[in-house]
Amino acid sequence: MSQRTSSLEDDFNDTTLIEDKDEIYDKRWKNVRVQQAISAQFFSRVKNYILVVGIIWFLYMWTRAPTAEHGPRKPLRALTKVYPGDYVNHEYGMGNIAPLTGFSSWFGKDQKIVIVLATNEAGGVLKWKNEQEWAIEKISIKNKLDYARKHGYGLILKDLTTAKKYSHEYREGWQKADILREVMDEFPKAEWYWWLDLDTLIMEPRKSLEDHILKKINAKTYRSLDVFNPLRLEEDIPYVDYTQSMDLLITQDCGGFNLGSFLIRNSDWSTAMLDIWWDPICYEQKHMVWEHKEQDALETLYAKEAWIRSRVGFLPLRMINSFPPGACNDYSDDPQYFYDSNARDFVVNMAGCNYGRDCWGEMQYYYNLREKLNKNLLRRLFFFL
């Protein structure tokens, strides 16, 4: 009898245990269903926002850069011009990069700013360019093109061919004035032209020239040489009028005027100045005397001509022309010359890298640094984009 009673008690306990397990399972399943319902409700609320963000991101990536397979997408009106097209297409392997992509081009907007680049299609004058020099130019041109597309600027690439303008051998560098005159004719509605040598790299693509310089031009520039005068030019000459507008914005480094990156306004004054700067009589007499070619010519005009000095403004070097270490070697402790990533300097100029420095190494370093500094949040989270 006791055995039977014990057996019944065991069966009752087993049944109770099973019922308890079922109850626990039901409670857990109910919690899971509640969590699923909450998740579904939350997703139904935010799915439209996710869809909008996804569409915006897709449009941004679609308009930001061309695909390698199909080339750039054609906007309604192409504003960016690149010359000569065949040179850029074949030598640099960049495809048809002439059209400007971006929303500003869809409304037929004239460019207020035109970026001017120049290179020698023939491969150089004093020596042939090597493979690394071609690669440096390709990186530099693409850098400027991306920047022009981002801000709706014009861009033009001119060919520095080996030629004889007058009765003597031609030298690269003197053509800057001549090329700028041509560009003014091709972009007559532009307000400013920004000359950049190809050993420069724009490090902060988000900064527009308007916000960086032009909207606060008086606050960012100085006119008198008593602020900084590395050439020790005469500070005051008769008839200079600093109340006139600034039509030429340049920088000074440890050796004098720096023309690797400068801005010139579209004005009658600029046209006259370029004519004098490129005067064949002056060029004929001095091209073998002036070591720094067009730079020395402009320094001479500034030193002697009041009407030239009256419209020249100086920007601090690091506004548009920061140097890498190794340049201005005698002033290596002076921070006013050298690129500072913490200050997010706008442009780095690697001029003179072929004199005892590594041009390719410097270009690679600053290109990689630029990519690192300008990675947005999404690209940092999704590194594979």
CSV table of C-alpha atoms in Angstrom, one decimal:
chain,number,residue,atom,x,y,z
A,1,MET,CA,0.0,0.0,0.0
A,2,SER,CA,2.8,2.4,0.9
A,3,GLN,CA,4.6,1.6,-2.3
A,4,ARG,CA,1.5,2.5,-4.3
A,5,THR,CA,1.0,5.7,-2.3
A,6,SER,CA,4.7,6.6,-3.0
A,7,SER,CA,4.2,6.0,-6.7
A,8,LEU,CA,1.2,8.2,-6.8
A,9,GLU,CA,3.1,11.0,-5.1
A,10,ASP,CA,5.9,10.7,-7.6
A,11,ASP,CA,3.5,10.9,-10.5
A,12,PHE,CA,1.8,13.9,-8.9
A,13,ASN,CA,5.2,15.6,-8.5
A,14,ASP,CA,6.3,14.8,-12.1
A,15,THR,CA,3.0,16.2,-13.3
A,16,THR,CA,3.4,19.4,-11.2
A,17,LEU,CA,7.0,19.8,-12.5
A,18,ILE,CA,5.9,19.5,-16.1
A,19,GLU,CA,3.1,22.0,-15.5
A,20,ASP,CA,5.6,24.4,-13.9
A,21,LYS,CA,8.0,24.0,-16.9
A,22,ASP,CA,5.2,24.7,-19.3
A,23,GLU,CA,4.2,27.8,-17.3
A,24,ILE,CA,7.7,29.1,-17.3
A,25,TYR,CA,8.0,28.4,-21.1
A,26,ASP,CA,4.7,30.2,-21.7
A,27,LYS,CA,6.0,33.2,-19.7
A,28,ARG,CA,9.3,33.3,-21.6
A,29,TRP,CA,7.5,33.0,-25.0
A,30,LYS,CA,5.1,35.8,-24.0
A,31,ASN,CA,8.1,38.0,-23.1
A,32,VAL,CA,9.7,37.2,-26.4
A,33,ARG,CA,6.5,38.1,-28.3
A,34,VAL,CA,6.3,41.3,-26.3
A,35,GLN,CA,9.8,42.2,-27.2
A,36,GLN,CA,9.2,41.4,-30.8
A,37,ALA,CA,6.1,43.6,-30.8
A,38,ILE,CA,8.0,46.5,-29.3
A,39,SER,CA,10.8,46.1,-31.9
A,40,ALA,CA,8.3,46.0,-34.7
A,41,GLN,CA,6.5,49.1,-33.3
A,42,PHE,CA,9.9,50.9,-33.0
A,43,PHE,CA,10.9,49.9,-36.6
A,44,SER,CA,7.6,51.0,-38.0
A,45,ARG,CA,8.2,54.4,-36.5
A,46,VAL,CA,11.8,54.9,-37.8
A,47,LYS,CA,11.7,53.0,-41.1
A,48,ASN,CA,10.7,56.1,-43.0
A,49,TYR,CA,13.6,58.1,-41.5
A,50,ILE,CA,16.0,55.2,-42.3
A,51,LEU,CA,14.7,55.2,-45.9
A,52,VAL,CA,15.2,58.9,-46.3
A,53,VAL,CA,18.7,58.8,-44.9
A,54,GLY,CA,19.5,55.9,-47.2
A,55,ILE,CA,18.2,57.8,-50.2
A,56,ILE,CA,20.2,60.9,-49.3
A,57,TRP,CA,23.3,58.8,-48.8
A,58,PHE,CA,22.9,57.1,-52.1
A,59,LEU,CA,22.4,60.5,-53.9
A,60,TYR,CA,25.4,61.9,-52.2
A,61,MET,CA,27.6,59.0,-53.2
A,62,TRP,CA,26.1,59.0,-56.7
A,63,THR,CA,26.8,62.7,-57.3
A,64,ARG,CA,30.1,62.8,-55.5
A,65,ALA,CA,32.3,60.8,-57.8
A,66,PRO,CA,32.2,59.0,-61.2
A,67,THR,CA,32.4,55.2,-61.5
A,68,ALA,CA,35.5,53.7,-63.0
A,69,GLU,CA,33.5,51.6,-65.5
A,70,HIS,CA,31.2,54.1,-66.9
A,71,GLY,CA,33.0,57.3,-66.5
A,72,PRO,CA,31.5,60.5,-64.9
A,73,ARG,CA,27.8,61.1,-65.1
A,74,LYS,CA,26.8,63.9,-67.4
A,75,PRO,CA,25.1,66.8,-65.6
A,76,LEU,CA,22.7,69.1,-67.5
A,77,ARG,CA,25.4,71.6,-68.0
A,78,ALA,CA,29.1,70.9,-67.8
A,79,LEU,CA,31.0,73.8,-66.2
A,80,THR,CA,34.4,72.4,-65.4
A,81,LYS,CA,36.7,72.6,-68.3
A,82,VAL,CA,40.0,70.6,-68.5
A,83,TYR,CA,42.5,71.2,-71.3
A,84,PRO,CA,43.9,69.4,-73.2
A,85,GLY,CA,41.3,66.7,-72.9
A,86,ASP,CA,43.3,64.0,-74.7
A,87,TYR,CA,46.3,64.6,-72.5
A,88,VAL,CA,44.4,64.1,-69.3
A,89,ASN,CA,42.4,61.2,-70.7
A,90,HIS,CA,45.3,59.1,-72.0
A,91,GLU,CA,48.3,60.1,-70.0
A,92,TYR,CA,46.6,60.2,-66.7
A,93,GLY,CA,44.1,57.5,-67.4
A,94,MET,CA,41.3,59.6,-65.7
A,95,GLY,CA,38.7,59.3,-68.4
A,96,ASN,CA,36.6,62.3,-69.5
A,97,ILE,CA,37.0,64.4,-66.4
A,98,ALA,CA,35.8,67.6,-67.9
A,99,PRO,CA,32.2,67.7,-66.7
A,100,LEU,CA,31.4,69.1,-63.3
A,101,THR,CA,29.2,66.9,-61.2
A,102,GLY,CA,27.1,68.3,-58.4
A,103,PHE,CA,23.8,70.1,-57.9
A,104,SER,CA,25.3,73.6,-58.6
A,105,SER,CA,25.8,72.6,-62.3
A,106,TRP,CA,22.2,71.6,-62.7
A,107,PHE,CA,21.1,75.2,-62.6
A,108,GLY,CA,23.5,76.6,-65.1
A,109,LYS,CA,25.4,78.6,-62.6
A,110,ASP,CA,28.5,80.5,-63.8
A,111,GLN,CA,31.6,79.8,-61.8
A,112,LYS,CA,32.8,82.7,-59.6
A,113,ILE,CA,36.1,80.9,-59.0
A,114,VAL,CA,38.2,79.1,-61.5
A,115,ILE,CA,41.1,76.9,-60.4
A,116,VAL,CA,44.0,77.1,-62.9
A,117,LEU,CA,46.5,74.2,-63.3
A,118,ALA,CA,49.3,73.7,-65.9
A,119,THR,CA,51.5,70.8,-66.8
A,120,ASN,CA,53.9,70.0,-69.6
A,121,GLU,CA,52.5,67.3,-71.9
A,122,ALA,CA,55.9,66.9,-73.6
A,123,GLY,CA,57.4,65.6,-70.4
A,124,GLY,CA,59.5,68.5,-69.2
A,125,VAL,CA,61.9,71.1,-70.6
A,126,LEU,CA,65.2,70.6,-68.7
A,127,LYS,CA,64.6,66.8,-68.2
A,128,TRP,CA,62.1,64.2,-68.9
A,129,LYS,CA,59.6,63.4,-66.2
A,130,ASN,CA,59.9,60.0,-64.6
A,131,GLU,CA,57.1,57.6,-63.6
A,132,GLN,CA,56.8,59.1,-60.0
A,133,GLU,CA,56.5,62.6,-61.4
A,134,TRP,CA,53.7,61.5,-63.7
A,135,ALA,CA,52.0,59.8,-60.7
A,136,ILE,CA,52.4,63.0,-58.5
A,137,GLU,CA,50.7,65.1,-61.2
A,138,LYS,CA,47.9,62.6,-61.5
A,139,ILE,CA,47.2,62.7,-57.7
A,140,SER,CA,47.4,66.5,-57.7
A,141,ILE,CA,45.1,67.0,-60.6
A,142,LYS,CA,42.5,64.6,-59.2
A,143,ASN,CA,42.8,66.4,-55.8
A,144,LYS,CA,41.9,69.8,-57.4
A,145,LEU,CA,39.2,68.3,-59.6
A,146,ASP,CA,37.4,66.7,-56.6
A,147,TYR,CA,37.6,70.0,-54.8
A,148,ALA,CA,36.2,72.0,-57.8
A,149,ARG,CA,33.3,69.6,-58.1
A,150,LYS,CA,32.5,69.8,-54.4
A,151,HIS,CA,32.3,73.6,-54.4
A,152,GLY,CA,31.0,74.2,-57.9
A,153,TYR,CA,34.2,75.9,-59.1
A,154,GLY,CA,35.6,75.9,-62.6
A,155,LEU,CA,38.9,74.1,-63.3
A,156,ILE,CA,41.1,74.3,-66.3
A,157,LEU,CA,44.3,72.4,-67.1
A,158,LYS,CA,46.6,74.1,-69.5
A,159,ASP,CA,49.5,72.6,-71.4
A,160,LEU,CA,53.0,73.9,-70.8
A,161,THR,CA,54.5,72.8,-74.1
A,162,THR,CA,58.1,73.1,-75.0
A,163,ALA,CA,58.1,76.2,-77.1
A,164,LYS,CA,59.9,79.4,-78.1
A,165,LYS,CA,57.9,82.5,-77.4
A,166,TYR,CA,60.6,84.9,-78.5
A,167,SER,CA,64.1,84.6,-79.7
A,168,HIS,CA,65.4,82.4,-76.9
A,169,GLU,CA,64.7,79.1,-75.3
A,170,TYR,CA,61.5,78.8,-73.4
A,171,ARG,CA,61.4,78.1,-69.6
A,172,GLU,CA,58.5,76.8,-67.6
A,173,GLY,CA,57.2,79.1,-64.9
A,174,TRP,CA,57.2,82.3,-67.0
A,175,GLN,CA,54.0,81.1,-68.7
A,176,LYS,CA,51.9,81.8,-65.6
A,177,ALA,CA,51.0,85.3,-66.7
A,178,ASP,CA,50.3,84.3,-70.2
A,179,ILE,CA,48.1,81.4,-69.2
A,180,LEU,CA,46.1,83.5,-66.8
A,181,ARG,CA,45.3,86.0,-69.6
A,182,GLU,CA,44.0,83.1,-71.6
A,183,VAL,CA,41.9,81.8,-68.8
A,184,MET,CA,40.4,85.2,-68.2
A,185,ASP,CA,39.3,85.2,-71.8
A,186,GLU,CA,37.8,81.7,-71.5
A,187,PHE,CA,36.1,82.4,-68.1
A,188,PRO,CA,35.1,86.1,-68.5
A,189,LYS,CA,32.4,85.9,-65.8
A,190,ALA,CA,34.6,84.5,-63.1
A,191,GLU,CA,35.4,86.8,-60.2
A,192,TRP,CA,38.6,85.1,-59.0
A,193,TYR,CA,41.2,82.8,-60.5
A,194,TRP,CA,43.2,80.5,-58.2
A,195,TRP,CA,46.6,79.4,-59.6
A,196,LEU,CA,47.9,76.1,-58.1
A,197,ASP,CA,51.2,74.4,-58.9
A,198,LEU,CA,51.0,70.6,-59.3
A,199,ASP,CA,53.2,70.0,-56.3
A,200,THR,CA,50.4,71.3,-54.0
A,201,LEU,CA,47.7,69.3,-52.3
A,202,ILE,CA,44.4,70.7,-50.9
A,203,MET,CA,44.3,69.2,-47.4
A,204,GLU,CA,40.9,70.5,-46.3
A,205,PRO,CA,38.3,69.8,-49.1
A,206,ARG,CA,35.4,71.0,-47.0
A,207,LYS,CA,36.7,74.5,-46.7
A,208,SER,CA,35.5,76.8,-49.5
A,209,LEU,CA,37.6,79.7,-50.7
A,210,GLU,CA,34.7,82.0,-49.9
A,211,ASP,CA,34.5,81.0,-46.2
A,212,HIS,CA,38.3,80.5,-45.8
A,213,ILE,CA,39.4,83.8,-47.3
A,214,LEU,CA,37.2,85.9,-49.6
A,215,LYS,CA,34.3,86.7,-47.2
A,216,LYS,CA,36.8,88.0,-44.7
A,217,ILE,CA,39.5,89.2,-47.0
A,218,ASN,CA,40.4,92.3,-45.0
A,219,ALA,CA,40.8,90.4,-41.8
A,220,LYS,CA,42.9,87.7,-43.3
A,221,THR,CA,45.4,89.9,-45.2
A,222,TYR,CA,48.0,92.5,-44.6
A,223,ARG,CA,49.2,95.2,-47.0
A,224,SER,CA,52.3,96.8,-45.5
A,225,LEU,CA,55.7,95.2,-45.5
A,226,ASP,CA,56.2,96.2,-41.9
A,227,VAL,CA,54.3,93.0,-40.9
A,228,PHE,CA,56.6,90.6,-42.7
A,229,ASN,CA,59.4,91.5,-45.1
A,230,PRO,CA,61.8,88.6,-45.9
A,231,LEU,CA,63.2,90.3,-49.0
A,232,ARG,CA,63.8,93.5,-47.0
A,233,LEU,CA,62.2,95.6,-49.7
A,234,GLU,CA,61.7,99.3,-49.1
A,235,GLU,CA,58.6,99.5,-47.0
A,236,ASP,CA,57.2,102.8,-48.3
A,237,ILE,CA,57.3,104.2,-51.9
A,238,PRO,CA,55.5,107.3,-53.1
A,239,TYR,CA,51.9,107.3,-54.3
A,240,VAL,CA,50.8,103.9,-52.9
A,241,ASP,CA,47.1,103.9,-52.1
A,242,TYR,CA,46.1,101.0,-49.8
A,243,THR,CA,42.4,102.1,-49.8
A,244,GLN,CA,42.1,100.4,-53.2
A,245,SER,CA,40.7,96.9,-53.4
A,246,MET,CA,43.0,93.9,-53.3
A,247,ASP,CA,43.2,92.2,-56.7
A,248,LEU,CA,46.2,90.0,-56.1
A,249,LEU,CA,46.5,87.8,-53.1
A,250,ILE,CA,49.9,86.1,-52.6
A,251,THR,CA,52.0,84.8,-49.8
A,252,GLN,CA,55.6,85.3,-48.7
A,253,ASP,CA,57.9,82.5,-47.5
A,254,CYS,CA,61.5,82.7,-46.2
A,255,GLY,CA,62.8,83.4,-49.7
A,256,GLY,CA,60.3,86.1,-50.8
A,257,PHE,CA,57.1,85.9,-52.8
A,258,ASN,CA,55.6,82.4,-53.2
A,259,LEU,CA,53.6,81.9,-56.4
A,260,GLY,CA,52.8,78.2,-56.0
A,261,SER,CA,49.3,79.1,-54.8
A,262,PHE,CA,47.8,82.6,-55.3
A,263,LEU,CA,44.6,84.3,-56.2
A,264,ILE,CA,44.0,87.0,-58.8
A,265,ARG,CA,40.7,89.0,-59.3
A,266,ASN,CA,39.1,89.5,-62.7
A,267,SER,CA,39.6,93.2,-63.2
A,268,ASP,CA,41.1,95.8,-65.5
A,269,TRP,CA,44.0,96.2,-63.1
A,270,SER,CA,44.8,92.4,-63.3
A,271,THR,CA,44.8,92.5,-67.1
A,272,ALA,CA,47.2,95.4,-67.1
A,273,MET,CA,49.4,93.8,-64.4
A,274,LEU,CA,49.6,90.5,-66.3
A,275,ASP,CA,50.6,92.4,-69.5
A,276,ILE,CA,53.5,94.1,-67.7
A,277,TRP,CA,54.5,91.0,-65.9
A,278,TRP,CA,54.7,89.1,-69.2
A,279,ASP,CA,56.3,92.0,-71.1
A,280,PRO,CA,58.6,90.6,-73.8
A,281,ILE,CA,61.2,93.3,-73.3
A,282,CYS,CA,61.5,92.6,-69.6
A,283,TYR,CA,61.5,88.9,-70.2
A,284,GLU,CA,64.1,89.2,-73.0
A,285,GLN,CA,66.5,91.1,-70.8
A,286,LYS,CA,66.0,89.3,-67.4
A,287,HIS,CA,65.0,85.7,-68.0
A,288,MET,CA,68.6,84.5,-67.5
A,289,VAL,CA,69.3,86.9,-64.6
A,290,TRP,CA,66.3,86.3,-62.4
A,291,GLU,CA,66.9,83.0,-60.7
A,292,HIS,CA,63.2,82.6,-59.7
A,293,LYS,CA,61.8,83.7,-63.1
A,294,GLU,CA,58.3,85.1,-62.8
A,295,GLN,CA,58.6,85.4,-59.1
A,296,ASP,CA,61.6,87.8,-59.3
A,297,ALA,CA,59.8,89.7,-62.0
A,298,LEU,CA,56.7,90.3,-59.8
A,299,GLU,CA,58.9,91.2,-56.8
A,300,THR,CA,60.6,93.8,-58.9
A,301,LEU,CA,57.3,95.3,-60.1
A,302,TYR,CA,56.0,95.4,-56.5
A,303,ALA,CA,59.2,97.1,-55.3
A,304,LYS,CA,59.2,99.8,-58.0
A,305,GLU,CA,55.6,100.4,-59.1
A,306,ALA,CA,53.1,102.1,-56.7
A,307,TRP,CA,50.1,101.1,-58.8
A,308,ILE,CA,51.1,97.4,-58.5
A,309,ARG,CA,51.7,97.7,-54.7
A,310,SER,CA,48.4,99.4,-54.1
A,311,ARG,CA,46.4,96.4,-55.0
A,312,VAL,CA,48.5,93.5,-53.7
A,313,GLY,CA,47.5,91.8,-50.5
A,314,PHE,CA,49.5,89.3,-48.5
A,315,LEU,CA,48.0,86.2,-46.9
A,316,PRO,CA,49.9,84.4,-44.1
A,317,LEU,CA,51.8,81.5,-45.8
A,318,ARG,CA,49.9,78.8,-44.1
A,319,MET,CA,46.5,80.1,-45.3
A,320,ILE,CA,47.2,78.7,-48.8
A,321,ASN,CA,50.8,77.6,-49.0
A,322,SER,CA,52.0,75.6,-46.0
A,323,PHE,CA,55.4,73.9,-46.3
A,324,PRO,CA,56.5,70.4,-45.3
A,325,PRO,CA,59.5,69.9,-43.1
A,326,GLY,CA,62.7,70.4,-45.0
A,327,ALA,CA,61.6,73.5,-46.8
A,328,CYS,CA,63.0,76.8,-45.5
A,329,ASN,CA,65.7,74.7,-43.8
A,330,ASP,CA,67.3,77.7,-42.1
A,331,TYR,CA,64.0,78.5,-40.4
A,332,SER,CA,63.0,75.0,-39.3
A,333,ASP,CA,62.0,76.2,-35.8
A,334,ASP,CA,59.6,78.9,-37.1
A,335,PRO,CA,56.0,77.5,-37.2
A,336,GLN,CA,54.7,80.3,-39.5
A,337,TYR,CA,56.1,78.3,-42.5
A,338,PHE,CA,55.2,74.7,-41.9
A,339,TYR,CA,52.1,72.6,-42.2
A,340,ASP,CA,50.2,71.9,-39.0
A,341,SER,CA,47.7,69.1,-39.1
A,342,ASN,CA,46.2,70.1,-35.7
A,343,ALA,CA,45.5,73.6,-37.1
A,344,ARG,CA,44.0,71.9,-40.2
A,345,ASP,CA,46.0,74.0,-42.7
A,346,PHE,CA,44.3,74.4,-46.0
A,347,VAL,CA,47.0,73.6,-48.6
A,348,VAL,CA,50.4,72.0,-48.5
A,349,ASN,CA,53.0,73.1,-51.0
A,350,MET,CA,55.9,70.7,-51.6
A,351,ALA,CA,57.8,73.1,-53.9
A,352,GLY,CA,61.6,72.3,-54.0
A,353,CYS,CA,61.1,68.7,-53.0
A,354,ASN,CA,63.4,67.7,-55.9
A,355,TYR,CA,66.3,69.4,-54.2
A,356,GLY,CA,67.4,66.9,-51.6
A,357,ARG,CA,63.9,65.8,-50.5
A,358,ASP,CA,61.6,62.9,-51.6
A,359,CYS,CA,58.8,64.3,-53.8
A,360,TRP,CA,57.0,61.0,-54.1
A,361,GLY,CA,57.3,60.2,-50.4
A,362,GLU,CA,56.0,63.7,-49.4
A,363,MET,CA,53.0,63.4,-51.8
A,364,GLN,CA,52.2,59.9,-50.5
A,365,TYR,CA,52.4,61.1,-46.9
A,366,TYR,CA,50.2,64.1,-47.3
A,367,TYR,CA,47.7,62.3,-49.5
A,368,ASN,CA,47.3,59.6,-46.8
A,369,LEU,CA,47.1,62.2,-44.1
A,370,ARG,CA,44.4,64.1,-46.0
A,371,GLU,CA,42.4,60.9,-46.3
A,372,LYS,CA,42.7,60.2,-42.6
A,373,LEU,CA,41.8,63.7,-41.5
A,374,ASN,CA,38.8,64.0,-43.7
A,375,LYS,CA,37.1,60.6,-43.1
A,376,ASN,CA,33.5,61.3,-42.1
A,377,LEU,CA,31.7,59.4,-39.3
A,378,LEU,CA,30.0,56.9,-41.7
A,379,ARG,CA,33.3,56.1,-43.4
A,380,ARG,CA,35.0,55.5,-40.1
A,381,LEU,CA,32.2,53.2,-39.0
A,382,PHE,CA,31.9,51.5,-42.4
A,383,PHE,CA,35.6,51.5,-43.4
A,384,PHE,CA,34.8,49.3,-46.5
A,385,LEU,CA,32.9,52.2,-48.2
